[in-house]
Amino acid sequence: MRLSTNFTLSEFTKSQTATRKGIDNTPGEEHLANAKELFTNVVQPVRDNFGVTVINSGYRGPALNEAVGGSNNSQHCKGQAVDIECPGTANYDVAKWIEENVDFDQLILEFYTPGIPDSGWVHVSYNS
């Protein structure tokens, strides 16, 4: 199933932890609807601008969220958040572009170290 032109549901739900622990990470209909909005309004525009966009963390169902020690309030659990990187582009530049060009609910440049372009990742969420 496609969430947008260049992204599939399996990319958004893929998790090494879920695979290793046998956790079903299938989103419900409400979470799927949220994911489609996230990808239409944020992630696909990032891909259109920067090219290849890698999802580091996407949807996390309750069992997976607990297994990774995520917050109970995480928008990842609602299908509204994604952590991404665009190879060849500094994460700071990706975050700055998102800030200036798309609507979003939350934007965090996580674990970024100034002067090290590939450090960290961009966390972005969308809640219409």
JSON list of C-alpha atoms in Angstrom, two decimals:
[
{"chain": "A", "resi": 1, "resn": "MET", "atom": "CA", "xyz": [0.00, 0.00, 0.00]},
{"chain": "A", "resi": 2, "resn": "ARG", "atom": "CA", "xyz": [1.29, 3.46, -0.94]},
{"chain": "A", "resi": 3, "resn": "LEU", "atom": "CA", "xyz": [1.17, 6.39, 1.48]},
{"chain": "A", "resi": 4, "resn": "SER", "atom": "CA", "xyz": [2.34, 8.77, -1.26]},
{"chain": "A", "resi": 5, "resn": "THR", "atom": "CA", "xyz": [4.03, 8.64, -4.65]},
{"chain": "A", "resi": 6, "resn": "ASN", "atom": "CA", "xyz": [7.38, 7.46, -3.30]},
{"chain": "A", "resi": 7, "resn": "PHE", "atom": "CA", "xyz": [6.55, 5.84, 0.05]},
{"chain": "A", "resi": 8, "resn": "THR", "atom": "CA", "xyz": [4.90, 2.61, 1.10]},
{"chain": "A", "resi": 9, "resn": "LEU", "atom": "CA", "xyz": [3.22, 1.56, 4.32]},
{"chain": "A", "resi": 10, "resn": "SER", "atom": "CA", "xyz": [5.86, -1.14, 4.84]},
{"chain": "A", "resi": 11, "resn": "GLU", "atom": "CA", "xyz": [8.61, 1.52, 4.92]},
{"chain": "A", "resi": 12, "resn": "PHE", "atom": "CA", "xyz": [6.67, 3.44, 7.56]},
{"chain": "A", "resi": 13, "resn": "THR", "atom": "CA", "xyz": [6.00, 0.43, 9.79]},
{"chain": "A", "resi": 14, "resn": "LYS", "atom": "CA", "xyz": [9.32, -1.40, 9.39]},
{"chain": "A", "resi": 15, "resn": "SER", "atom": "CA", "xyz": [11.14, -1.99, 12.66]},
{"chain": "A", "resi": 16, "resn": "GLN", "atom": "CA", "xyz": [14.09, -4.21, 13.49]},
{"chain": "A", "resi": 17, "resn": "THR", "atom": "CA", "xyz": [12.84, -4.38, 17.08]},
{"chain": "A", "resi": 18, "resn": "ALA", "atom": "CA", "xyz": [9.38, -5.54, 15.94]},
{"chain": "A", "resi": 19, "resn": "THR", "atom": "CA", "xyz": [10.92, -8.17, 13.68]},
{"chain": "A", "resi": 20, "resn": "ARG", "atom": "CA", "xyz": [13.30, -9.40, 16.36]},
{"chain": "A", "resi": 21, "resn": "LYS", "atom": "CA", "xyz": [10.58, -9.60, 19.03]},
{"chain": "A", "resi": 22, "resn": "GLY", "atom": "CA", "xyz": [7.76, -10.81, 16.79]},
{"chain": "A", "resi": 23, "resn": "ILE", "atom": "CA", "xyz": [5.65, -7.69, 17.35]},
{"chain": "A", "resi": 24, "resn": "ASP", "atom": "CA", "xyz": [2.79, -6.97, 14.95]},
{"chain": "A", "resi": 25, "resn": "ASN", "atom": "CA", "xyz": [3.21, -3.31, 13.99]},
{"chain": "A", "resi": 26, "resn": "THR", "atom": "CA", "xyz": [0.14, -2.96, 11.76]},
{"chain": "A", "resi": 27, "resn": "PRO", "atom": "CA", "xyz": [-1.62, 0.40, 12.12]},
{"chain": "A", "resi": 28, "resn": "GLY", "atom": "CA", "xyz": [-5.38, 0.75, 12.52]},
{"chain": "A", "resi": 29, "resn": "GLU", "atom": "CA", "xyz": [-7.53, 2.73, 10.07]},
{"chain": "A", "resi": 30, "resn": "GLU", "atom": "CA", "xyz": [-7.26, 6.00, 12.05]},
{"chain": "A", "resi": 31, "resn": "HIS", "atom": "CA", "xyz": [-3.47, 5.69, 12.19]},
{"chain": "A", "resi": 32, "resn": "LEU", "atom": "CA", "xyz": [-3.33, 4.88, 8.50]},
{"chain": "A", "resi": 33, "resn": "ALA", "atom": "CA", "xyz": [-5.37, 7.99, 7.66]},
{"chain": "A", "resi": 34, "resn": "ASN", "atom": "CA", "xyz": [-2.99, 10.07, 9.79]},
{"chain": "A", "resi": 35, "resn": "ALA", "atom": "CA", "xyz": [0.01, 8.55, 8.01]},
{"chain": "A", "resi": 36, "resn": "LYS", "atom": "CA", "xyz": [-1.39, 9.40, 4.59]},
{"chain": "A", "resi": 37, "resn": "GLU", "atom": "CA", "xyz": [-1.79, 13.03, 5.67]},
{"chain": "A", "resi": 38, "resn": "LEU", "atom": "CA", "xyz": [1.76, 13.09, 7.11]},
{"chain": "A", "resi": 39, "resn": "PHE", "atom": "CA", "xyz": [3.22, 11.75, 3.89]},
{"chain": "A", "resi": 40, "resn": "THR", "atom": "CA", "xyz": [1.10, 13.89, 1.56]},
{"chain": "A", "resi": 41, "resn": "ASN", "atom": "CA", "xyz": [1.77, 17.13, 3.42]},
{"chain": "A", "resi": 42, "resn": "VAL", "atom": "CA", "xyz": [5.31, 16.68, 4.75]},
{"chain": "A", "resi": 43, "resn": "VAL", "atom": "CA", "xyz": [7.35, 13.63, 3.77]},
{"chain": "A", "resi": 44, "resn": "GLN", "atom": "CA", "xyz": [6.59, 13.54, 0.04]},
{"chain": "A", "resi": 45, "resn": "PRO", "atom": "CA", "xyz": [7.37, 17.27, -0.35]},
{"chain": "A", "resi": 46, "resn": "VAL", "atom": "CA", "xyz": [10.72, 16.63, 1.38]},
{"chain": "A", "resi": 47, "resn": "ARG", "atom": "CA", "xyz": [11.36, 13.76, -1.07]},
{"chain": "A", "resi": 48, "resn": "ASP", "atom": "CA", "xyz": [10.35, 15.93, -4.02]},
{"chain": "A", "resi": 49, "resn": "ASN", "atom": "CA", "xyz": [12.83, 18.60, -2.94]},
{"chain": "A", "resi": 50, "resn": "PHE", "atom": "CA", "xyz": [15.82, 16.55, -1.73]},
{"chain": "A", "resi": 51, "resn": "GLY", "atom": "CA", "xyz": [15.50, 13.21, -3.50]},
{"chain": "A", "resi": 52, "resn": "VAL", "atom": "CA", "xyz": [16.07, 9.99, -1.59]},
{"chain": "A", "resi": 53, "resn": "THR", "atom": "CA", "xyz": [14.56, 10.25, 1.89]},
{"chain": "A", "resi": 54, "resn": "VAL", "atom": "CA", "xyz": [15.20, 7.52, 4.44]},
{"chain": "A", "resi": 55, "resn": "ILE", "atom": "CA", "xyz": [12.75, 6.71, 7.22]},
{"chain": "A", "resi": 56, "resn": "ASN", "atom": "CA", "xyz": [14.59, 5.86, 10.45]},
{"chain": "A", "resi": 57, "resn": "SER", "atom": "CA", "xyz": [11.47, 5.51, 12.58]},
{"chain": "A", "resi": 58, "resn": "GLY", "atom": "CA", "xyz": [7.82, 5.65, 11.64]},
{"chain": "A", "resi": 59, "resn": "TYR", "atom": "CA", "xyz": [4.66, 4.15, 13.04]},
{"chain": "A", "resi": 60, "resn": "ARG", "atom": "CA", "xyz": [4.93, 2.40, 16.39]},
{"chain": "A", "resi": 61, "resn": "GLY", "atom": "CA", "xyz": [2.00, 0.42, 17.73]},
{"chain": "A", "resi": 62, "resn": "PRO", "atom": "CA", "xyz": [1.61, 0.17, 21.52]},
{"chain": "A", "resi": 63, "resn": "ALA", "atom": "CA", "xyz": [3.68, -3.01, 21.94]},
{"chain": "A", "resi": 64, "resn": "LEU", "atom": "CA", "xyz": [6.53, -1.72, 19.78]},
{"chain": "A", "resi": 65, "resn": "ASN", "atom": "CA", "xyz": [6.47, 1.67, 21.46]},
{"chain": "A", "resi": 66, "resn": "GLU", "atom": "CA", "xyz": [6.81, -0.02, 24.85]},
{"chain": "A", "resi": 67, "resn": "ALA", "atom": "CA", "xyz": [9.60, -2.27, 23.56]},
{"chain": "A", "resi": 68, "resn": "VAL", "atom": "CA", "xyz": [11.67, 0.72, 22.39]},
{"chain": "A", "resi": 69, "resn": "GLY", "atom": "CA", "xyz": [10.93, 2.79, 25.51]},
{"chain": "A", "resi": 70, "resn": "GLY", "atom": "CA", "xyz": [8.91, 5.43, 23.64]},
{"chain": "A", "resi": 71, "resn": "SER", "atom": "CA", "xyz": [6.72, 8.01, 25.30]},
{"chain": "A", "resi": 72, "resn": "ASN", "atom": "CA", "xyz": [3.06, 7.11, 25.82]},
{"chain": "A", "resi": 73, "resn": "ASN", "atom": "CA", "xyz": [2.19, 10.42, 24.13]},
{"chain": "A", "resi": 74, "resn": "SER", "atom": "CA", "xyz": [4.40, 9.87, 21.09]},
{"chain": "A", "resi": 75, "resn": "GLN", "atom": "CA", "xyz": [2.87, 10.93, 17.80]},
{"chain": "A", "resi": 76, "resn": "HIS", "atom": "CA", "xyz": [4.66, 7.94, 16.27]},
{"chain": "A", "resi": 77, "resn": "CYS", "atom": "CA", "xyz": [1.90, 5.86, 17.94]},
{"chain": "A", "resi": 78, "resn": "LYS", "atom": "CA", "xyz": [-0.78, 7.86, 16.16]},
{"chain": "A", "resi": 79, "resn": "GLY", "atom": "CA", "xyz": [0.80, 7.58, 12.70]},
{"chain": "A", "resi": 80, "resn": "GLN", "atom": "CA", "xyz": [1.54, 11.32, 12.81]},
{"chain": "A", "resi": 81, "resn": "ALA", "atom": "CA", "xyz": [5.36, 11.34, 13.16]},
{"chain": "A", "resi": 82, "resn": "VAL", "atom": "CA", "xyz": [8.40, 10.18, 11.28]},
{"chain": "A", "resi": 83, "resn": "ASP", "atom": "CA", "xyz": [12.17, 10.43, 11.74]},
{"chain": "A", "resi": 84, "resn": "ILE", "atom": "CA", "xyz": [13.97, 10.98, 8.45]},
{"chain": "A", "resi": 85, "resn": "GLU", "atom": "CA", "xyz": [17.29, 11.71, 6.79]},
{"chain": "A", "resi": 86, "resn": "CYS", "atom": "CA", "xyz": [18.14, 12.71, 3.23]},
{"chain": "A", "resi": 87, "resn": "PRO", "atom": "CA", "xyz": [21.52, 11.20, 2.28]},
{"chain": "A", "resi": 88, "resn": "GLY", "atom": "CA", "xyz": [23.87, 13.84, 0.92]},
{"chain": "A", "resi": 89, "resn": "THR", "atom": "CA", "xyz": [22.04, 16.71, 2.64]},
{"chain": "A", "resi": 90, "resn": "ALA", "atom": "CA", "xyz": [22.84, 17.96, 6.13]},
{"chain": "A", "resi": 91, "resn": "ASN", "atom": "CA", "xyz": [20.03, 17.20, 8.56]},
{"chain": "A", "resi": 92, "resn": "TYR", "atom": "CA", "xyz": [20.06, 20.86, 9.63]},
{"chain": "A", "resi": 93, "resn": "ASP", "atom": "CA", "xyz": [19.32, 21.87, 6.02]},
{"chain": "A", "resi": 94, "resn": "VAL", "atom": "CA", "xyz": [16.45, 19.38, 5.79]},
{"chain": "A", "resi": 95, "resn": "ALA", "atom": "CA", "xyz": [14.94, 20.69, 9.04]},
{"chain": "A", "resi": 96, "resn": "LYS", "atom": "CA", "xyz": [15.34, 24.32, 7.92]},
{"chain": "A", "resi": 97, "resn": "TRP", "atom": "CA", "xyz": [13.63, 23.55, 4.59]},
{"chain": "A", "resi": 98, "resn": "ILE", "atom": "CA", "xyz": [10.72, 21.85, 6.38]},
{"chain": "A", "resi": 99, "resn": "GLU", "atom": "CA", "xyz": [10.41, 24.83, 8.72]},
{"chain": "A", "resi": 100, "resn": "GLU", "atom": "CA", "xyz": [10.21, 27.24, 5.78]},
{"chain": "A", "resi": 101, "resn": "ASN", "atom": "CA", "xyz": [8.17, 25.23, 3.27]},
{"chain": "A", "resi": 102, "resn": "VAL", "atom": "CA", "xyz": [5.58, 22.87, 4.78]},
{"chain": "A", "resi": 103, "resn": "ASP", "atom": "CA", "xyz": [3.00, 22.80, 7.54]},
{"chain": "A", "resi": 104, "resn": "PHE", "atom": "CA", "xyz": [3.92, 20.64, 10.50]},
{"chain": "A", "resi": 105, "resn": "ASP", "atom": "CA", "xyz": [2.95, 20.11, 14.11]},
{"chain": "A", "resi": 106, "resn": "GLN", "atom": "CA", "xyz": [6.40, 19.49, 15.61]},
{"chain": "A", "resi": 107, "resn": "LEU", "atom": "CA", "xyz": [9.91, 19.69, 14.18]},
{"chain": "A", "resi": 108, "resn": "ILE", "atom": "CA", "xyz": [12.94, 18.48, 16.15]},
{"chain": "A", "resi": 109, "resn": "LEU", "atom": "CA", "xyz": [16.53, 18.14, 14.99]},
{"chain": "A", "resi": 110, "resn": "GLU", "atom": "CA", "xyz": [17.34, 15.17, 17.24]},
{"chain": "A", "resi": 111, "resn": "PHE", "atom": "CA", "xyz": [20.88, 14.37, 18.35]},
{"chain": "A", "resi": 112, "resn": "TYR", "atom": "CA", "xyz": [22.34, 16.83, 15.85]},
{"chain": "A", "resi": 113, "resn": "THR", "atom": "CA", "xyz": [25.89, 18.07, 16.44]},
{"chain": "A", "resi": 114, "resn": "PRO", "atom": "CA", "xyz": [26.72, 21.36, 14.71]},
{"chain": "A", "resi": 115, "resn": "GLY", "atom": "CA", "xyz": [29.52, 20.86, 12.22]},
{"chain": "A", "resi": 116, "resn": "ILE", "atom": "CA", "xyz": [28.68, 17.17, 11.69]},
{"chain": "A", "resi": 117, "resn": "PRO", "atom": "CA", "xyz": [26.10, 17.18, 8.85]},
{"chain": "A", "resi": 118, "resn": "ASP", "atom": "CA", "xyz": [25.16, 13.50, 9.13]},
{"chain": "A", "resi": 119, "resn": "SER", "atom": "CA", "xyz": [24.63, 13.54, 12.89]},
{"chain": "A", "resi": 120, "resn": "GLY", "atom": "CA", "xyz": [21.19, 12.92, 14.31]},
{"chain": "A", "resi": 121, "resn": "TRP", "atom": "CA", "xyz": [18.01, 12.97, 12.29]},
{"chain": "A", "resi": 122, "resn": "VAL", "atom": "CA", "xyz": [14.95, 15.10, 11.62]},
{"chain": "A", "resi": 123, "resn": "HIS", "atom": "CA", "xyz": [11.79, 14.30, 13.60]},
{"chain": "A", "resi": 124, "resn": "VAL", "atom": "CA", "xyz": [8.66, 15.83, 12.11]},
{"chain": "A", "resi": 125, "resn": "SER", "atom": "CA", "xyz": [5.00, 15.36, 12.90]},
{"chain": "A", "resi": 126, "resn": "TYR", "atom": "CA", "xyz": [1.78, 16.49, 11.25]},
{"chain": "A", "resi": 127, "resn": "ASN", "atom": "CA", "xyz": [-1.62, 16.73, 12.86]},
{"chain": "A", "resi": 128, "resn": "SER", "atom": "CA", "xyz": [-4.27, 18.32, 10.70]}
]
